[in-house]
Short mmCIF file of C-alpha atoms (C1' of nucleotides) in Angstrom, two decimals:
data_model
loop_
_atom_site.label_atom_id
_atom_site.label_comp_id
_atom_site.label_asym_id
_atom_site.label_seq_id
_atom_site.Cartn_x
_atom_site.Cartn_y
_atom_site.Cartn_z
CA MET A 1 0.66 1.04 25.43
CA ASP A 2 -3.20 -0.05 25.24
CA ILE A 3 -5.08 0.46 22.09
CA ALA A 4 -7.61 2.51 24.23
CA ASP A 5 -5.01 5.08 25.01
CA LEU A 6 -3.86 5.41 21.48
CA ILE A 7 -7.85 6.21 20.48
CA ALA A 8 -8.17 8.85 23.26
CA ARG A 9 -4.93 10.59 22.84
CA ASP A 10 -4.87 10.73 18.67
CA ARG A 11 -8.18 11.14 17.50
CA PRO A 12 -8.07 15.04 17.41
CA ARG A 13 -5.00 14.72 14.98
CA PHE A 14 -6.96 13.09 12.15
CA ARG A 15 -9.34 14.85 9.86
CA THR A 16 -11.00 11.69 8.65
CA ALA A 17 -11.98 8.41 10.58
CA THR A 18 -10.65 6.37 8.01
CA ALA A 19 -6.98 7.94 8.57
CA PHE A 20 -7.12 7.65 12.22
CA VAL A 21 -8.37 3.98 12.26
CA GLU A 22 -5.43 3.34 9.83
CA SER A 23 -2.66 4.98 11.92
CA VAL A 24 -3.99 3.29 15.32
CA LEU A 25 -4.20 -0.11 13.86
CA ARG A 26 -0.84 0.22 12.00
CA GLU A 27 1.02 1.43 15.19
CA ALA A 28 -0.73 -1.35 17.12
CA ILE A 29 0.63 -3.93 14.78
CA LEU A 30 4.28 -2.74 14.56
CA SER A 31 4.52 -2.43 18.12
CA GLY A 32 3.46 -5.97 18.70
CA ALA A 33 0.02 -5.03 20.76
CA LEU A 34 -1.83 -7.04 17.74
CA PRO A 35 0.56 -9.95 17.25
CA GLY A 36 0.70 -12.03 13.87
CA GLY A 37 -2.10 -14.03 13.43
CA THR A 38 -4.63 -12.17 15.40
CA PRO A 39 -7.80 -12.23 13.22
CA LEU A 40 -9.23 -8.54 12.74
CA ARG A 41 -12.98 -8.45 13.03
CA GLN A 42 -14.61 -5.45 11.35
CA GLU A 43 -17.91 -4.89 13.73
CA GLU A 44 -15.19 -5.87 16.76
CA LEU A 45 -13.17 -2.98 15.78
CA ALA A 46 -15.65 -0.56 14.65
CA ALA A 47 -17.33 -0.74 18.00
CA GLY A 48 -14.03 -0.18 19.36
CA PHE A 49 -13.32 3.07 17.59
CA ALA A 50 -16.87 4.27 18.05
CA VAL A 51 -17.20 4.49 14.41
CA SER A 52 -19.02 2.40 11.55
CA ARG A 53 -17.61 -0.67 9.68
CA MET A 54 -16.45 1.29 6.65
CA PRO A 55 -13.76 3.31 7.81
CA VAL A 56 -12.06 0.10 9.10
CA ARG A 57 -12.96 -1.56 5.93
CA GLU A 58 -11.00 1.18 4.13
CA ALA A 59 -8.07 1.06 6.64
CA LEU A 60 -7.80 -2.48 6.51
CA ARG A 61 -7.52 -2.24 2.73
CA GLN A 62 -4.44 0.45 3.41
CA LEU A 63 -2.82 -2.20 5.84
CA GLU A 64 -3.36 -4.70 3.26
CA ALA A 65 -1.43 -2.84 0.69
CA GLN A 66 1.47 -2.42 3.14
CA ALA A 67 1.57 -5.99 3.59
CA LEU A 68 0.59 -5.78 7.44
CA VAL A 69 -2.82 -7.67 7.09
CA ASP A 70 -3.65 -10.41 4.52
CA PHE A 71 -7.13 -10.37 3.35
CA THR A 72 -9.26 -13.44 2.46
CA PRO A 73 -12.48 -12.94 0.39
CA HIS A 74 -15.45 -13.38 2.82
CA LYS A 75 -12.96 -14.59 5.74
CA GLY A 76 -11.79 -11.23 6.63
CA ALA A 77 -8.16 -9.65 7.60
CA VAL A 78 -5.64 -11.27 10.02
CA VAL A 79 -2.25 -9.49 11.21
CA THR A 80 0.46 -10.74 8.94
CA ASP A 81 2.43 -13.02 10.94
CA ILE A 82 6.25 -12.89 11.12
CA SER A 83 8.09 -15.66 9.80
CA ALA A 84 11.78 -16.38 9.34
CA GLN A 85 11.37 -15.76 5.83
CA ASP A 86 9.56 -12.75 6.34
CA ALA A 87 12.49 -11.30 8.59
CA ALA A 88 14.90 -12.31 6.07
CA ASP A 89 13.19 -10.40 3.74
CA ASN A 90 12.97 -7.43 5.73
CA TYR A 91 16.66 -7.66 6.37
CA ALA A 92 17.55 -7.94 2.82
CA ILE A 93 15.55 -4.99 1.72
CA ARG A 94 17.02 -3.04 4.45
CA ALA A 95 20.58 -4.06 3.44
CA ALA A 96 20.10 -3.00 0.14
CA LEU A 97 18.24 0.51 0.98
CA GLU A 98 19.85 1.88 3.81
CA PRO A 99 23.40 2.17 2.56
CA ALA A 100 21.84 3.75 -0.64
CA ALA A 101 20.12 6.39 1.65
CA LEU A 102 23.38 6.99 3.61
CA ARG A 103 25.47 7.62 0.49
CA LEU A 104 22.82 10.14 -0.66
CA SER A 105 22.61 11.62 2.63
CA VAL A 106 26.06 11.78 4.28
CA PRO A 107 27.19 14.92 2.00
CA HIS A 108 24.49 16.98 3.45
CA LEU A 109 24.32 16.06 6.89
CA THR A 110 24.53 19.02 8.94
CA HIS A 111 26.33 19.86 12.50
CA GLU A 112 22.66 19.59 13.84
CA ASP A 113 22.17 16.21 12.97
CA PHE A 114 25.34 14.91 14.01
CA ASP A 115 24.45 16.51 17.30
CA ARG A 116 20.88 15.22 17.48
CA ALA A 117 22.27 11.62 16.46
CA GLU A 118 24.83 11.75 18.93
CA ALA A 119 22.05 12.94 21.61
CA LEU A 120 19.96 9.91 20.44
CA ILE A 121 23.05 7.33 21.06
CA ALA A 122 23.26 8.70 24.57
CA GLU A 123 19.22 8.35 25.19
CA MET A 124 19.69 4.68 24.03
CA ASP A 125 22.10 4.04 26.62
CA ALA A 126 19.69 5.39 29.46
CA GLU A 127 16.37 4.11 28.21
CA GLY A 128 15.06 0.85 29.92
CA ASP A 129 11.64 0.46 27.97
CA LEU A 130 12.22 -1.64 24.98
CA ALA A 131 9.33 0.09 22.82
CA ARG A 132 11.13 3.32 23.50
CA LEU A 133 14.50 2.01 22.57
CA GLY A 134 12.95 0.62 19.13
CA GLU A 135 11.68 4.30 18.60
CA LEU A 136 15.24 5.72 19.37
CA ASN A 137 17.06 3.49 17.54
CA ARG A 138 14.60 4.23 14.52
CA ARG A 139 15.00 7.87 14.93
CA PHE A 140 19.00 7.73 14.95
CA HIS A 141 19.05 5.91 11.76
CA LEU A 142 16.60 7.98 9.99
CA THR A 143 18.47 11.27 11.20
CA LEU A 144 21.56 10.00 9.34
CA TYR A 145 19.46 9.43 6.18
CA ALA A 146 17.23 12.41 6.20
CA ARG A 147 19.41 14.57 4.01
CA ALA A 148 19.25 12.04 1.30
CA GLY A 149 16.42 14.18 -0.63
CA ARG A 150 14.60 11.21 -1.84
CA PRO A 151 11.21 11.34 0.03
CA ARG A 152 10.03 7.93 -1.32
CA LEU A 153 13.29 6.24 -0.78
CA LEU A 154 13.14 7.56 2.94
CA ALA A 155 9.39 6.23 3.21
CA LEU A 156 10.57 2.82 2.34
CA VAL A 157 13.11 2.55 4.52
CA GLU A 158 11.31 4.24 7.28
CA GLN A 159 8.34 1.57 6.71
CA HIS A 160 10.58 -1.15 6.83
CA LEU A 161 12.56 0.15 9.71
CA ALA A 162 9.22 0.21 11.67
CA ALA A 163 8.47 -3.44 10.67
CA ALA A 164 11.84 -4.50 11.94
CA ASP A 165 10.82 -3.45 15.25
CA ARG A 166 8.21 -6.58 15.44
CA TYR A 167 11.46 -8.72 14.98
CA LEU A 168 13.66 -6.54 17.34
CA ARG A 169 11.07 -7.78 20.16
CA PHE A 170 12.23 -11.31 19.72
CA HIS A 171 16.05 -10.29 19.04
CA PHE A 172 15.87 -8.77 22.65
CA ALA A 173 14.03 -11.31 24.24
CA ALA A 174 16.24 -13.97 22.90
CA LEU A 175 19.77 -11.98 23.22
CA GLY A 176 19.55 -9.20 25.66
CA ARG A 177 19.40 -5.64 24.76
CA ASP A 178 23.34 -5.42 24.77
CA HIS A 179 22.90 -6.60 21.36
CA MET A 180 21.58 -3.10 20.15
CA ALA A 181 25.28 -2.74 19.16
CA GLN A 182 25.76 0.93 20.47
CA ASP A 183 29.58 0.72 19.29
CA GLU A 184 28.46 0.22 15.59
CA HIS A 185 26.22 2.96 16.13
CA ALA A 186 29.10 5.20 17.33
CA ALA A 187 31.38 3.84 14.35
CA LEU A 188 28.34 5.05 11.96
CA LEU A 189 28.16 8.47 13.53
CA ALA A 190 31.72 8.72 13.46
CA ALA A 191 31.94 7.89 9.52
CA ALA A 192 29.50 10.25 8.55
CA ARG A 193 31.04 12.71 10.41
CA ALA A 194 34.21 12.51 8.63
CA GLY A 195 32.38 12.68 5.52
CA ASP A 196 33.10 9.04 4.60
CA ALA A 197 30.10 8.36 2.86
CA GLU A 198 31.32 4.95 1.46
CA GLY A 199 32.67 3.72 4.97
CA ALA A 200 29.34 5.11 6.37
CA ALA A 201 27.53 2.48 4.01
CA ARG A 202 29.49 -0.21 4.45
CA ILE A 203 29.22 -0.06 8.28
CA ALA A 204 25.32 0.35 7.93
CA GLN A 205 25.13 -2.71 5.54
CA ALA A 206 27.21 -4.87 8.16
CA HIS A 207 24.82 -3.41 10.96
CA VAL A 208 21.70 -4.79 9.11
CA GLU A 209 23.29 -8.25 8.12
CA THR A 210 24.58 -8.93 11.64
CA ALA A 211 21.08 -8.17 12.83
CA ALA A 212 19.59 -10.53 10.33
CA ARG A 213 22.00 -13.35 11.39
CA ASN A 214 20.71 -12.99 14.86
CA ILE A 215 17.39 -12.94 13.98
CA GLU A 216 17.90 -16.05 11.69
CA ALA A 217 19.53 -17.96 14.54
CA PHE A 218 16.80 -16.96 16.91
CA PHE A 219 14.45 -18.48 14.65
CA ALA A 220 16.42 -21.52 13.71
CA ARG A 221 16.79 -22.49 17.63
CA ARG A 222 13.33 -23.28 18.24
CA MET B 1 -5.15 -0.65 -24.50
CA ASP B 2 -8.67 0.96 -23.58
CA ILE B 3 -10.26 0.62 -20.23
CA ALA B 4 -13.22 -1.05 -21.30
CA ASP B 5 -11.28 -4.03 -23.02
CA LEU B 6 -9.57 -4.45 -19.71
CA ILE B 7 -12.79 -4.48 -18.20
CA ALA B 8 -14.53 -6.99 -20.35
CA ARG B 9 -11.38 -9.28 -20.66
CA ASP B 10 -10.38 -9.66 -16.58
CA ARG B 11 -13.43 -9.51 -14.43
CA PRO B 12 -14.02 -13.06 -14.36
CA ARG B 13 -10.56 -13.69 -12.96
CA PHE B 14 -11.58 -12.09 -9.39
CA ARG B 15 -13.41 -13.03 -6.81
CA THR B 16 -14.39 -9.59 -5.44
CA ALA B 17 -15.11 -6.28 -7.35
CA THR B 18 -12.69 -4.30 -5.05
CA ALA B 19 -10.02 -6.78 -6.41
CA PHE B 20 -10.95 -6.20 -9.96
CA VAL B 21 -11.23 -2.41 -9.82
CA GLU B 22 -7.89 -2.10 -8.14
CA SER B 23 -6.08 -3.90 -10.48
CA VAL B 24 -7.55 -2.25 -13.36
CA LEU B 25 -7.14 0.88 -12.11
CA ARG B 26 -3.37 0.10 -11.36
CA GLU B 27 -2.85 -1.34 -14.72
CA ALA B 28 -4.31 1.70 -16.08
CA ILE B 29 -2.23 4.28 -14.44
CA LEU B 30 1.12 2.51 -14.64
CA SER B 31 0.58 1.90 -18.40
CA GLY B 32 -0.06 5.59 -18.90
CA ALA B 33 -3.98 5.44 -20.02
CA LEU B 34 -4.24 7.55 -16.88
CA PRO B 35 -1.92 10.16 -16.77
CA GLY B 36 -0.45 11.73 -13.72
CA GLY B 37 -3.13 14.68 -12.34
CA THR B 38 -6.04 12.74 -13.75
CA PRO B 39 -8.92 13.43 -10.87
CA LEU B 40 -10.63 10.19 -10.42
CA ARG B 41 -14.06 10.64 -9.33
CA GLN B 42 -15.68 7.71 -7.30
CA GLU B 43 -19.23 7.68 -8.96
CA GLU B 44 -17.86 8.01 -12.56
CA LEU B 45 -15.47 5.27 -12.14
CA ALA B 46 -18.43 3.21 -10.23
CA ALA B 47 -20.42 3.87 -13.16
CA GLY B 48 -17.75 2.79 -15.70
CA PHE B 49 -17.16 -0.51 -13.73
CA ALA B 50 -20.98 -0.87 -12.95
CA VAL B 51 -20.42 -1.26 -9.48
CA SER B 52 -21.05 0.84 -6.52
CA ARG B 53 -19.11 3.82 -5.09
CA MET B 54 -17.86 1.37 -2.28
CA PRO B 55 -15.52 -1.17 -4.07
CA VAL B 56 -14.05 2.00 -6.13
CA ARG B 57 -13.44 3.64 -2.65
CA GLU B 58 -11.61 0.62 -1.28
CA ALA B 59 -9.67 0.34 -4.50
CA LEU B 60 -8.35 3.77 -4.27
CA ARG B 61 -7.32 3.38 -0.59
CA GLN B 62 -4.91 0.61 -1.82
CA LEU B 63 -3.76 2.54 -4.58
CA GLU B 64 -3.13 5.46 -2.10
CA ALA B 65 -0.97 3.04 0.02
CA GLN B 66 0.91 2.18 -2.96
CA ALA B 67 1.33 5.77 -3.93
CA LEU B 68 -0.12 5.71 -7.16
CA VAL B 69 -2.95 8.28 -6.20
CA ASP B 70 -2.92 11.04 -3.96
CA PHE B 71 -6.05 11.77 -1.49
CA THR B 72 -7.12 14.86 0.00
CA PRO B 73 -10.03 14.75 2.61
CA HIS B 74 -13.25 15.91 0.62
CA LYS B 75 -11.55 16.59 -2.27
CA GLY B 76 -11.02 13.01 -3.67
CA ALA B 77 -8.27 11.15 -5.34
CA VAL B 78 -5.86 12.24 -8.10
CA VAL B 79 -3.26 10.07 -10.22
CA THR B 80 0.16 10.92 -8.70
CA ASP B 81 1.74 12.95 -11.46
CA ILE B 82 5.27 11.80 -12.20
CA SER B 83 7.97 14.66 -11.46
CA ALA B 84 11.94 14.60 -11.76
CA GLN B 85 12.02 13.93 -8.32
CA ASP B 86 9.69 11.03 -8.43
CA ALA B 87 11.76 9.59 -11.19
CA ALA B 88 14.89 9.99 -9.59
CA ASP B 89 13.30 8.44 -6.23
CA ASN B 90 12.27 5.50 -8.31
CA TYR B 91 15.67 4.74 -9.80
CA ALA B 92 17.31 5.50 -6.67
CA ILE B 93 15.56 2.64 -5.15
CA ARG B 94 15.93 0.08 -8.16
CA ALA B 95 19.60 0.88 -8.14
CA ALA B 96 19.66 -0.56 -4.67
CA LEU B 97 17.35 -3.34 -4.82
CA GLU B 98 17.83 -4.57 -8.12
CA PRO B 99 21.54 -5.48 -7.72
CA ALA B 100 20.74 -6.86 -4.19
CA ALA B 101 18.12 -9.18 -5.84
CA LEU B 102 20.44 -10.04 -8.47
CA ARG B 103 23.47 -11.48 -6.13
CA LEU B 104 20.95 -13.50 -4.28
CA SER B 105 19.28 -15.15 -7.29
CA VAL B 106 22.33 -15.49 -9.47
CA PRO B 107 24.02 -18.68 -7.56
CA HIS B 108 20.39 -20.52 -8.11
CA LEU B 109 19.59 -19.69 -11.85
CA THR B 110 18.90 -22.99 -13.91
CA HIS B 111 19.41 -23.19 -17.58
CA GLU B 112 15.82 -22.46 -18.12
CA ASP B 113 16.11 -19.10 -16.62
CA PHE B 114 18.98 -18.69 -18.71
CA ASP B 115 17.20 -19.62 -21.86
CA ARG B 116 14.14 -17.89 -21.02
CA ALA B 117 16.19 -14.44 -20.47
CA GLU B 118 17.95 -15.09 -23.72
CA ALA B 119 14.25 -15.56 -25.46
CA LEU B 120 12.99 -12.23 -24.09
CA ILE B 121 16.14 -10.33 -25.56
CA ALA B 122 15.59 -11.72 -28.93
CA GLU B 123 11.64 -11.11 -28.49
CA MET B 124 12.71 -7.49 -27.64
CA ASP B 125 14.83 -6.93 -30.57
CA ALA B 126 11.99 -7.82 -32.84
CA GLU B 127 9.07 -6.14 -31.01
CA GLY B 128 7.54 -2.71 -32.09
CA ASP B 129 4.81 -1.74 -29.60
CA LEU B 130 6.21 0.07 -26.85
CA ALA B 131 4.14 -1.09 -24.13
CA ARG B 132 4.77 -4.63 -25.18
CA LEU B 133 8.64 -3.50 -24.93
CA GLY B 134 8.30 -2.45 -21.32
CA GLU B 135 6.43 -5.60 -20.65
CA LEU B 136 9.31 -7.87 -21.77
CA ASN B 137 11.98 -5.65 -20.51
CA ARG B 138 10.30 -6.24 -17.03
CA ARG B 139 10.14 -10.06 -17.50
CA PHE B 140 13.63 -9.76 -18.59
CA HIS B 141 14.62 -8.59 -15.38
CA LEU B 142 12.47 -10.42 -13.34
CA THR B 143 13.54 -13.75 -14.84
CA LEU B 144 17.11 -13.19 -13.71
CA TYR B 145 15.99 -11.87 -9.65
CA ALA B 146 13.39 -14.61 -9.49
CA ARG B 147 15.52 -16.99 -7.74
CA ALA B 148 16.51 -14.68 -4.63
CA GLY B 149 13.81 -16.58 -2.82
CA ARG B 150 12.71 -13.35 -1.27
CA PRO B 151 9.11 -12.94 -2.35
CA ARG B 152 8.55 -9.22 -0.75
CA LEU B 153 12.04 -8.22 -2.00
CA LEU B 154 10.84 -9.33 -5.55
CA ALA B 155 7.49 -7.74 -4.95
CA LEU B 156 9.37 -4.40 -4.50
CA VAL B 157 11.26 -4.54 -7.40
CA GLU B 158 8.46 -5.67 -9.54
CA GLN B 159 6.22 -2.85 -8.28
CA HIS B 160 9.01 -0.39 -9.08
CA LEU B 161 9.76 -1.80 -12.21
CA ALA B 162 6.46 -1.46 -13.49
CA ALA B 163 6.34 2.20 -12.02
CA ALA B 164 9.23 2.60 -14.16
CA ASP B 165 7.24 2.03 -17.29
CA ARG B 166 5.54 5.55 -16.72
CA TYR B 167 8.91 7.39 -17.20
CA LEU B 168 10.28 4.96 -20.12
CA ARG B 169 7.40 6.03 -22.16
CA PHE B 170 9.42 9.53 -21.83
CA HIS B 171 12.76 7.92 -22.27
CA PHE B 172 12.04 6.32 -25.58
CA ALA B 173 9.95 9.41 -26.65
CA ALA B 174 13.11 11.56 -26.21
CA LEU B 175 15.91 9.20 -26.94
CA GLY B 176 14.38 6.51 -29.32
CA ARG B 177 14.12 2.95 -28.79
CA ASP B 178 17.80 2.18 -29.31
CA HIS B 179 18.26 3.33 -25.91
CA MET B 180 16.69 0.07 -24.69
CA ALA B 181 20.58 -0.61 -24.06
CA GLN B 182 20.30 -4.43 -25.45
CA ASP B 183 24.05 -4.95 -25.17
CA GLU B 184 23.83 -4.00 -21.49
CA HIS B 185 20.87 -6.74 -21.24
CA ALA B 186 23.49 -9.23 -23.13
CA ALA B 187 26.14 -8.67 -20.71
CA LEU B 188 23.92 -8.91 -17.70
CA LEU B 189 22.56 -12.20 -19.13
CA ALA B 190 26.39 -13.36 -19.70
CA ALA B 191 27.66 -12.51 -16.49
CA ALA B 192 24.91 -14.27 -14.73
CA ARG B 193 25.57 -17.37 -16.69
CA ALA B 194 29.08 -17.19 -15.64
CA GLY B 195 27.80 -17.29 -12.18
CA ASP B 196 29.59 -13.98 -11.46
CA ALA B 197 26.97 -12.57 -9.38
CA GLU B 198 29.09 -9.64 -8.10
CA GLY B 199 29.68 -8.66 -11.89
CA ALA B 200 25.96 -8.99 -12.82
CA ALA B 201 25.18 -6.63 -9.78
CA ARG B 202 27.47 -3.90 -11.17
CA ILE B 203 25.83 -4.18 -14.34
CA ALA B 204 22.46 -4.02 -13.26
CA GLN B 205 23.40 -1.09 -10.93
CA ALA B 206 24.89 0.76 -13.89
CA HIS B 207 22.16 -0.30 -15.91
CA VAL B 208 19.74 1.24 -13.97
CA GLU B 209 22.13 4.53 -13.18
CA THR B 210 22.13 5.52 -16.95
CA ALA B 211 18.57 5.02 -17.35
CA ALA B 212 18.32 7.52 -14.69
CA ARG B 213 20.77 9.83 -16.09
CA ASN B 214 18.92 9.89 -19.10
CA ILE B 215 15.69 10.60 -17.59
CA GLU B 216 16.82 13.44 -15.85
CA ALA B 217 18.41 14.74 -18.57
CA PHE B 218 15.09 14.70 -20.39
CA PHE B 219 13.24 16.50 -17.47
CA ALA B 220 15.77 19.00 -17.46
CA ARG B 221 15.59 19.76 -21.23
CA ARG B 222 12.13 21.25 -21.09
"C1'" DT C 1 -15.75 48.11 -10.35
"C1'" DC C 2 -13.94 45.08 -6.78
"C1'" DT C 3 -14.59 42.24 -3.02
"C1'" DA C 4 -16.82 39.65 0.90
"C1'" DG C 5 -20.43 36.59 1.67
"C1'" DC C 6 -23.83 33.50 0.78
"C1'" DA C 7 -26.46 29.95 -1.68
"C1'" DA C 8 -26.82 25.88 -4.50
"C1'" DG C 9 -24.73 22.32 -6.85
"C1'" DA C 10 -21.15 18.47 -6.71
"C1'" DT C 11 -18.56 15.49 -4.50
"C1'" DT C 12 -16.52 12.72 -0.61
"C1'" DG C 13 -16.88 10.85 4.12
"C1'" DG C 14 -19.60 7.47 6.92
"C1'" DA C 15 -23.78 5.12 8.35
"C1'" DT C 16 -27.26 1.63 7.67
"C1'" DC C 17 -29.26 -1.75 4.98
"C1'" DC C 18 -29.26 -6.07 2.30
"C1'" DA C 19 -27.17 -10.32 -0.23
"C1'" DA C 20 -23.33 -13.29 -0.65
"C1'" DT C 21 -20.26 -16.47 1.14
"C1'" DC C 22 -18.04 -19.22 4.61
"C1'" DG C 23 -17.92 -22.87 8.77
"C1'" DA C 24 -20.04 -25.78 12.15
"C1'" DC C 25 -23.32 -28.84 13.11
"C1'" DA C 26 -26.75 -31.90 13.06
"C1'" DA C 27 -29.47 -35.26 10.10
"C1'" DT C 28 -29.88 -38.17 6.24
"C1'" DC C 29 -28.70 -41.66 3.58
"C1'" DG C 30 -25.21 -45.62 1.89
"C1'" DC D 1 -20.60 -46.20 11.52
"C1'" DG D 2 -18.99 -43.07 8.32
"C1'" DA D 3 -19.44 -39.62 4.33
"C1'" DT D 4 -22.45 -36.51 2.58
"C1'" DT D 5 -25.51 -32.78 2.50
"C1'" DG D 6 -28.64 -29.21 4.23
"C1'" DT D 7 -29.30 -25.73 7.47
"C1'" DC D 8 -28.38 -21.74 10.51
"C1'" DG D 9 -25.36 -18.19 12.69
"C1'" DA D 10 -21.68 -15.55 11.81
"C1'" DT D 11 -19.25 -12.35 8.96
"C1'" DT D 12 -17.94 -9.99 5.22
"C1'" DG D 13 -19.03 -7.87 0.40
"C1'" DG D 14 -21.78 -4.44 -1.74
"C1'" DA D 15 -25.48 -1.08 -2.38
"C1'" DT D 16 -27.98 2.79 -1.01
"C1'" DC D 17 -29.04 7.05 1.78
"C1'" DC D 18 -27.75 10.60 4.88
"C1'" DA D 19 -24.36 14.20 6.46
"C1'" DA D 20 -20.18 17.00 5.95
"C1'" DT D 21 -17.26 19.90 3.20
"C1'" DC D 22 -15.37 21.82 -1.06
"C1'" DT D 23 -16.34 24.77 -5.33
"C1'" DT D 24 -18.47 27.82 -7.85
"C1'" DG D 25 -21.06 31.41 -8.99
"C1'" DC D 26 -24.30 35.16 -7.80
"C1'" DT D 27 -25.57 39.14 -5.44
"C1'" DA D 28 -24.96 42.94 -2.18
"C1'" DG D 29 -22.53 46.44 -0.48
"C1'" DA D 30 -18.69 49.57 -0.17
#
DNA sequence: TCTAGCAAGATTGGATCCAATCGACAATCG
DNA sequence: CGATTGTCGATTGGATCCAATCTTGCTAGA
């Protein structure tokens, strides 16, 4: 999706221009529309969003705090580029957080949650578009974590899941989309359904770690 | 330490006013000098820092992304207040991240690291000031995690350790400083020294979880 | 007396303007 | 001929100004 589309579609949803610019830029970075290393010129962005430089600057500051852009004084902001180290970092964090979220959440999951998760697995089987596939994958995992009752923990997981989409792009490009590991998703859901929080946590951890290995192998091979 | 002191001391260390304001405000919030719920008026802060409102606004945006202040459009920023839920969140995150960092770090720790950690334990025994005690505690843990080779993971751990100081203040007030659990620190160091990453990780997790229970009990009792 | 509404002050959001810094290229000096 | 320095354009950092919105308190009417 182009940036212009995002602008036209979402502007009314935000009360302030700053929040709007921040949201669009974040999605653009996470979706890969703005690849790592892209310099973000304030004037240019301001013109694109039809606002002044100020909301752009504030938005860039927020993205800096989220480690999505790098700031250098008097040189400006650049989209953080994705390295093998960053990927390893991301997966190490997720491998720690997601099993923890699962352990807290599984005891409180409802039938509706399980049904929704199952439907998402089916949708993933049918979906062809990669961006959409990443979105479905995120929603599947977040559905299973949602009942953890720890909003900050969930926000962290969500943030790092979204960031992982940037690597997922390489993942698919290198290995094909059958590496989405749908059987692991099914096993995860089954364990959660059985109330086996510990087993589910183990599967989730292994799930993240195999993904990490795949990405690592991909980076090593070039 | 007063805000005025921080201002006088640290201004030359920063290239830009924004970075300076952000740093001072963050420390002030984490140290408890600015308690939760404090409204942060831009004009007032700008006058205090002898700058205009703009760097203050940018700094506040960054703190917002770090969940240290809450923004409401046209109403301004307020220091995020610490609730039992926030504390539980913080400890859940740390209970997941710190053992992971430890597992990665222990195999690469050096004799110097162990010596430094041991010295920090001794310093904690001798230290009376609470703020300084929290700082020593942080440095002890971070020393053991430092060789994990995952900068983002470490940054997350550091951020949440620092945030925990806000709760630690209550912890000590309620339970006395002997609850610092120095014996657990010693056990943690011993396991790390023995190269037992798994054992160290277990101790660290238990360490965080008992702290979480203490805080929870404290919040429940009022 | 109580409430709805309006008006003034306070405060933030956004735009515009000026200053400081960086990068590149050219001119000068050894 | 190479290194250094100075100047200019581009870009960001910071200050000031204006607009939008929220809050507060007063007033008028039921």
